[in-house]
Amino acid sequence: MIRTIGLMGAMDEEIALLLQRLDRQKSIVHAGITFVTGLFHGKEVVVCKSGVGKVNAAATTQVLVDRFGVNLILFTGVAGAVDPLLGISDIVISSSCQQHDMDVSPLGYARGVIPYQKISDFPADPGLINLAKEACSLLCKDRHFVVGRVLSGDQFISDNNFVRTLHETMSGACVEMEGAAVAQVCYMNEIPYVVVRSMSDKADGTAEINYTEFTVEAATRSFEIVNHMVSKLDTVLN
């Protein structure tokens, strides 16, 4: 049963449209983060901007669970394409999320593997994945979308060789800075999640040129997908 939905973004642009549609808003500041509660499609939600990076994302996710009792999280925003078949404004729906900057390879671990832990690649919820696919099929007919691994790290990637490495060695679809942290906290708390990212750049050295131009468009697409998903959540989770 859905109680409260956490709707997360890393930047103002990624949550602005959500806040414009939220009914009965109430803002609560906790740990320096503003959480906005309200109703969205008649469902109780908490909208928040995590801030950039894995630590911010993990802390925000745990607050959502502990203080606001969310039992489902959707993270939306922009990312850099790693899959060479993806272009600007294409969509990645997370099949799973993994940290690309977790690297203990000198001790014999593959990149992305967290030592002494059973799982390092955190799967998204199948029902939420299917709902995101439905939304993309309806709303993004002029864009390509894939279900793939979201790679996260505290780095802004703009190197062609590293992009190739992430795709070939970690089977990454896109790269960003928060998803794997959200996914790990959701896994630890046994709540479903999915990450939906619109490609704002190709993480190939042209990010500085493309990023500002396409962020608003990409964030708008992400909002449209999440808007559809929240309106249909009852059909897949109840």
GROMACS .gro file of C-alpha atoms in nm:
model
  238
    1MET     CA    1   0.000   0.000   0.000
    2ILE     CA    2   0.135   0.343  -0.097
    3ARG     CA    3   0.157   0.574   0.203
    4THR     CA    4   0.388   0.859   0.104
    5ILE     CA    5   0.594   0.904  -0.212
    6GLY     CA    6   0.935   1.069  -0.213
    7LEU     CA    7   0.998   1.277  -0.527
    8MET     CA    8   1.361   1.381  -0.552
    9GLY     CA    9   1.582   1.590  -0.776
   10ALA     CA   10   1.935   1.719  -0.732
   11MET     CA   11   1.879   2.074  -0.858
   12ASP     CA   12   1.613   2.345  -0.851
   13GLU     CA   13   1.534   2.291  -1.219
   14GLU     CA   14   1.456   1.927  -1.149
   15ILE     CA   15   1.187   1.991  -0.888
   16ALA     CA   16   1.046   2.330  -0.994
   17LEU     CA   17   0.767   2.185  -1.208
   18LEU     CA   18   0.669   1.940  -0.935
   19LEU     CA   19   0.636   2.221  -0.683
   20GLN     CA   20   0.415   2.418  -0.921
   21ARG     CA   21   0.163   2.130  -0.926
   22LEU     CA   22   0.169   2.040  -0.557
   23ASP     CA   23  -0.148   2.102  -0.352
   24ARG     CA   24  -0.157   2.182   0.022
   25GLN     CA   25   0.212   2.261   0.037
   26LYS     CA   26   0.399   2.275   0.364
   27SER     CA   27   0.776   2.328   0.386
   28ILE     CA   28   0.990   2.168   0.655
   29VAL     CA   29   1.365   2.224   0.685
   30HIS     CA   30   1.563   1.934   0.827
   31ALA     CA   31   1.941   1.886   0.815
   32GLY     CA   32   1.959   2.198   0.602
   33ILE     CA   33   1.733   2.049   0.333
   34THR     CA   34   1.387   2.184   0.247
   35PHE     CA   35   1.123   1.913   0.224
   36VAL     CA   36   0.788   2.016   0.077
   37THR     CA   37   0.492   1.797   0.167
   38GLY     CA   38   0.163   1.804  -0.017
   39LEU     CA   39  -0.075   1.624  -0.249
   40PHE     CA   40   0.004   1.530  -0.608
   41HIS     CA   41  -0.265   1.347  -0.804
   42GLY     CA   42  -0.437   1.305  -0.468
   43LYS     CA   43  -0.142   1.118  -0.320
   44GLU     CA   44   0.073   1.224  -0.027
   45VAL     CA   45   0.417   1.322  -0.151
   46VAL     CA   46   0.735   1.483  -0.025
   47VAL     CA   47   0.931   1.683  -0.283
   48CYS     CA   48   1.292   1.775  -0.215
   49LYS     CA   49   1.616   1.884  -0.372
   50SER     CA   50   1.891   1.659  -0.246
   51GLY     CA   51   2.180   1.870  -0.361
   52VAL     CA   52   2.458   1.741  -0.581
   53GLY     CA   53   2.660   1.431  -0.499
   54LYS     CA   54   2.623   1.095  -0.331
   55VAL     CA   55   2.651   1.209   0.030
   56ASN     CA   56   2.376   1.468  -0.015
   57ALA     CA   57   2.158   1.213  -0.194
   58ALA     CA   58   2.207   0.941   0.069
   59ALA     CA   59   2.140   1.174   0.362
   60THR     CA   60   1.828   1.314   0.198
   61THR     CA   61   1.693   0.969   0.118
   62GLN     CA   62   1.736   0.849   0.474
   63VAL     CA   63   1.558   1.157   0.609
   64LEU     CA   64   1.270   1.087   0.370
   65VAL     CA   65   1.242   0.739   0.516
   66ASP     CA   66   1.295   0.819   0.884
   67ARG     CA   67   1.119   1.153   0.925
   68PHE     CA   68   0.853   1.144   0.655
   69GLY     CA   69   0.784   0.771   0.630
   70VAL     CA   70   0.808   0.749   0.252
   71ASN     CA   71   0.782   0.397   0.119
   72LEU     CA   72   0.856   0.467  -0.247
   73ILE     CA   73   1.105   0.701  -0.413
   74LEU     CA   74   1.124   0.843  -0.764
   75PHE     CA   75   1.440   1.033  -0.851
   76THR     CA   76   1.429   1.247  -1.161
   77GLY     CA   77   1.661   1.482  -1.342
   78VAL     CA   78   1.938   1.503  -1.598
   79ALA     CA   79   2.247   1.296  -1.673
   80GLY     CA   80   2.525   1.248  -1.924
   81ALA     CA   81   2.484   0.976  -2.185
   82VAL     CA   82   2.734   0.690  -2.171
   83ASP     CA   83   2.563   0.453  -2.414
   84PRO     CA   84   2.676   0.579  -2.757
   85LEU     CA   85   2.327   0.517  -2.897
   86LEU     CA   86   2.180   0.782  -2.666
   87GLY     CA   87   2.153   1.146  -2.769
   88ILE     CA   88   2.053   1.475  -2.612
   89SER     CA   89   1.705   1.455  -2.449
   90ASP     CA   90   1.690   1.075  -2.471
   91ILE     CA   91   1.578   0.897  -2.155
   92VAL     CA   92   1.735   0.637  -1.928
   93ILE     CA   93   1.518   0.440  -1.687
   94SER     CA   94   1.729   0.269  -1.424
   95SER     CA   95   1.743  -0.109  -1.433
   96SER     CA   96   1.988  -0.066  -1.147
   97CYS     CA   97   2.234   0.187  -1.007
   98GLN     CA   98   2.600   0.142  -0.919
   99GLN     CA   99   2.887   0.367  -0.806
  100HIS     CA  100   3.152   0.401  -1.075
  101ASP     CA  101   3.394   0.576  -0.840
  102MET     CA  102   3.392   0.291  -0.588
  103ASP     CA  103   3.726   0.148  -0.694
  104VAL     CA  104   3.911  -0.103  -0.477
  105SER     CA  105   4.073  -0.274  -0.774
  106PRO     CA  106   4.421  -0.291  -0.611
  107LEU     CA  107   4.266  -0.543  -0.369
  108GLY     CA  108   4.120  -0.750  -0.650
  109TYR     CA  109   3.769  -0.607  -0.667
  110ALA     CA  110   3.611  -0.497  -0.992
  111ARG     CA  111   3.531  -0.128  -1.029
  112GLY     CA  112   3.199  -0.051  -0.861
  113VAL     CA  113   3.213  -0.339  -0.614
  114ILE     CA  114   3.176  -0.242  -0.248
  115PRO     CA  115   3.403  -0.467  -0.039
  116TYR     CA  116   3.247  -0.702   0.216
  117GLN     CA  117   2.897  -0.636   0.089
  118LYS     CA  118   2.664  -0.884  -0.081
  119ILE     CA  119   2.536  -0.638  -0.339
  120SER     CA  120   2.687  -0.335  -0.509
  121ASP     CA  121   2.454  -0.295  -0.807
  122PHE     CA  122   2.116  -0.201  -0.665
  123PRO     CA  123   1.814  -0.306  -0.875
  124ALA     CA  124   1.521  -0.076  -0.936
  125ASP     CA  125   1.166  -0.192  -0.876
  126PRO     CA  126   1.024  -0.387  -1.175
  127GLY     CA  127   0.678  -0.235  -1.142
  128LEU     CA  128   0.817   0.117  -1.140
  129ILE     CA  129   1.041   0.036  -1.436
  130ASN     CA  130   0.740  -0.083  -1.635
  131LEU     CA  131   0.542   0.226  -1.538
  132ALA     CA  132   0.830   0.449  -1.651
  133LYS     CA  133   0.846   0.260  -1.980
  134GLU     CA  134   0.473   0.315  -2.029
  135ALA     CA  135   0.515   0.686  -1.962
  136CYS     CA  136   0.804   0.714  -2.207
  137SER     CA  137   0.615   0.526  -2.476
  138LEU     CA  138   0.325   0.770  -2.445
  139LEU     CA  139   0.511   1.096  -2.388
  140CYS     CA  140   0.851   1.063  -2.557
  141LYS     CA  141   0.766   0.931  -2.900
  142ASP     CA  142   1.017   1.167  -3.059
  143ARG     CA  143   1.299   1.045  -2.832
  144HIS     CA  144   1.478   0.719  -2.768
  145PHE     CA  145   1.453   0.562  -2.423
  146VAL     CA  146   1.627   0.264  -2.269
  147VAL     CA  147   1.623   0.068  -1.947
  148GLY     CA  148   1.983   0.048  -1.833
  149ARG     CA  149   2.236   0.081  -1.555
  150VAL     CA  150   2.277   0.427  -1.407
  151LEU     CA  151   2.633   0.494  -1.293
  152SER     CA  152   2.698   0.745  -1.017
  153GLY     CA  153   3.008   0.918  -0.888
  154ASP     CA  154   3.124   1.242  -0.736
  155GLN     CA  155   3.271   1.356  -1.065
  156PHE     CA  156   3.144   1.552  -1.364
  157ILE     CA  157   3.252   1.331  -1.654
  158SER     CA  158   3.373   1.496  -1.974
  159ASP     CA  159   3.642   1.257  -2.101
  160ASN     CA  160   3.573   1.039  -2.404
  161ASN     CA  161   3.803   0.760  -2.295
  162PHE     CA  162   3.649   0.736  -1.951
  163VAL     CA  163   3.300   0.739  -2.100
  164ARG     CA  164   3.400   0.445  -2.319
  165THR     CA  165   3.541   0.265  -2.016
  166LEU     CA  166   3.220   0.312  -1.817
  167HIS     CA  167   3.012   0.176  -2.101
  168GLU     CA  168   3.236  -0.118  -2.186
  169THR     CA  169   3.345  -0.232  -1.839
  170MET     CA  170   3.040  -0.143  -1.631
  171SER     CA  171   2.766  -0.159  -1.896
  172GLY     CA  172   2.658   0.192  -1.808
  173ALA     CA  173   2.379   0.370  -1.992
  174CYS     CA  174   2.433   0.710  -1.833
  175VAL     CA  175   2.639   0.881  -1.567
  176GLU     CA  176   2.533   1.122  -1.292
  177MET     CA  177   2.611   1.199  -0.928
  178GLU     CA  178   2.327   1.075  -0.706
  179GLY     CA  179   2.133   0.770  -0.825
  180ALA     CA  180   2.343   0.492  -0.674
  181ALA     CA  181   2.334   0.657  -0.332
  182VAL     CA  182   1.955   0.682  -0.345
  183ALA     CA  183   1.936   0.323  -0.466
  184GLN     CA  184   2.159   0.188  -0.190
  185VAL     CA  185   1.962   0.361   0.085
  186CYS     CA  186   1.636   0.235  -0.066
  187TYR     CA  187   1.780  -0.117  -0.075
  188MET     CA  188   1.889  -0.091   0.290
  189ASN     CA  189   1.538   0.025   0.389
  190GLU     CA  190   1.359  -0.224   0.163
  191ILE     CA  191   1.160   0.032  -0.032
  192PRO     CA  192   1.109   0.045  -0.410
  193TYR     CA  193   1.273   0.311  -0.624
  194VAL     CA  194   1.343   0.405  -0.981
  195VAL     CA  195   1.563   0.674  -1.134
  196VAL     CA  196   1.453   0.850  -1.453
  197ARG     CA  197   1.715   1.063  -1.626
  198SER     CA  198   1.695   1.281  -1.937
  199MET     CA  199   2.022   1.321  -2.123
  200SER     CA  200   2.143   1.681  -2.106
  201ASP     CA  201   2.482   1.604  -2.261
  202LYS     CA  202   2.692   1.318  -2.391
  203ALA     CA  203   2.961   1.334  -2.119
  204ASP     CA  204   3.214   1.374  -2.397
  205GLY     CA  205   3.382   1.709  -2.344
  206THR     CA  206   3.102   1.920  -2.492
  207ALA     CA  207   2.910   1.922  -2.163
  208GLU     CA  208   2.997   2.284  -2.089
  209ILE     CA  209   2.842   2.386  -2.420
  210ASN     CA  210   2.536   2.163  -2.401
  211TYR     CA  211   2.453   2.151  -2.034
  212THR     CA  212   2.293   2.491  -1.979
  213GLU     CA  213   2.109   2.483  -2.309
  214PHE     CA  214   1.944   2.146  -2.255
  215THR     CA  215   1.892   2.126  -1.878
  216VAL     CA  216   1.552   2.296  -1.880
  217GLU     CA  217   1.424   2.085  -2.170
  218ALA     CA  218   1.552   1.762  -2.013
  219ALA     CA  219   1.407   1.847  -1.673
  220THR     CA  220   1.071   1.918  -1.837
  221ARG     CA  221   1.070   1.575  -1.996
  222SER     CA  222   1.156   1.414  -1.664
  223PHE     CA  223   0.866   1.596  -1.498
  224GLU     CA  224   0.621   1.478  -1.761
  225ILE     CA  225   0.727   1.118  -1.704
  226VAL     CA  226   0.703   1.141  -1.325
  227ASN     CA  227   0.369   1.320  -1.354
  228HIS     CA  228   0.229   1.027  -1.552
  229MET     CA  229   0.385   0.770  -1.319
  230VAL     CA  230   0.240   0.920  -1.002
  231SER     CA  231  -0.104   0.938  -1.161
  232LYS     CA  232  -0.086   0.563  -1.237
  233LEU     CA  233   0.097   0.430  -0.931
  234ASP     CA  234  -0.212   0.262  -0.785
  235THR     CA  235  -0.229   0.029  -1.086
  236VAL     CA  236   0.112  -0.128  -1.023
  237LEU     CA  237   0.168  -0.116  -0.648
  238ASN     CA  238  -0.168  -0.167  -0.478
   0.00000   0.00000   0.00000
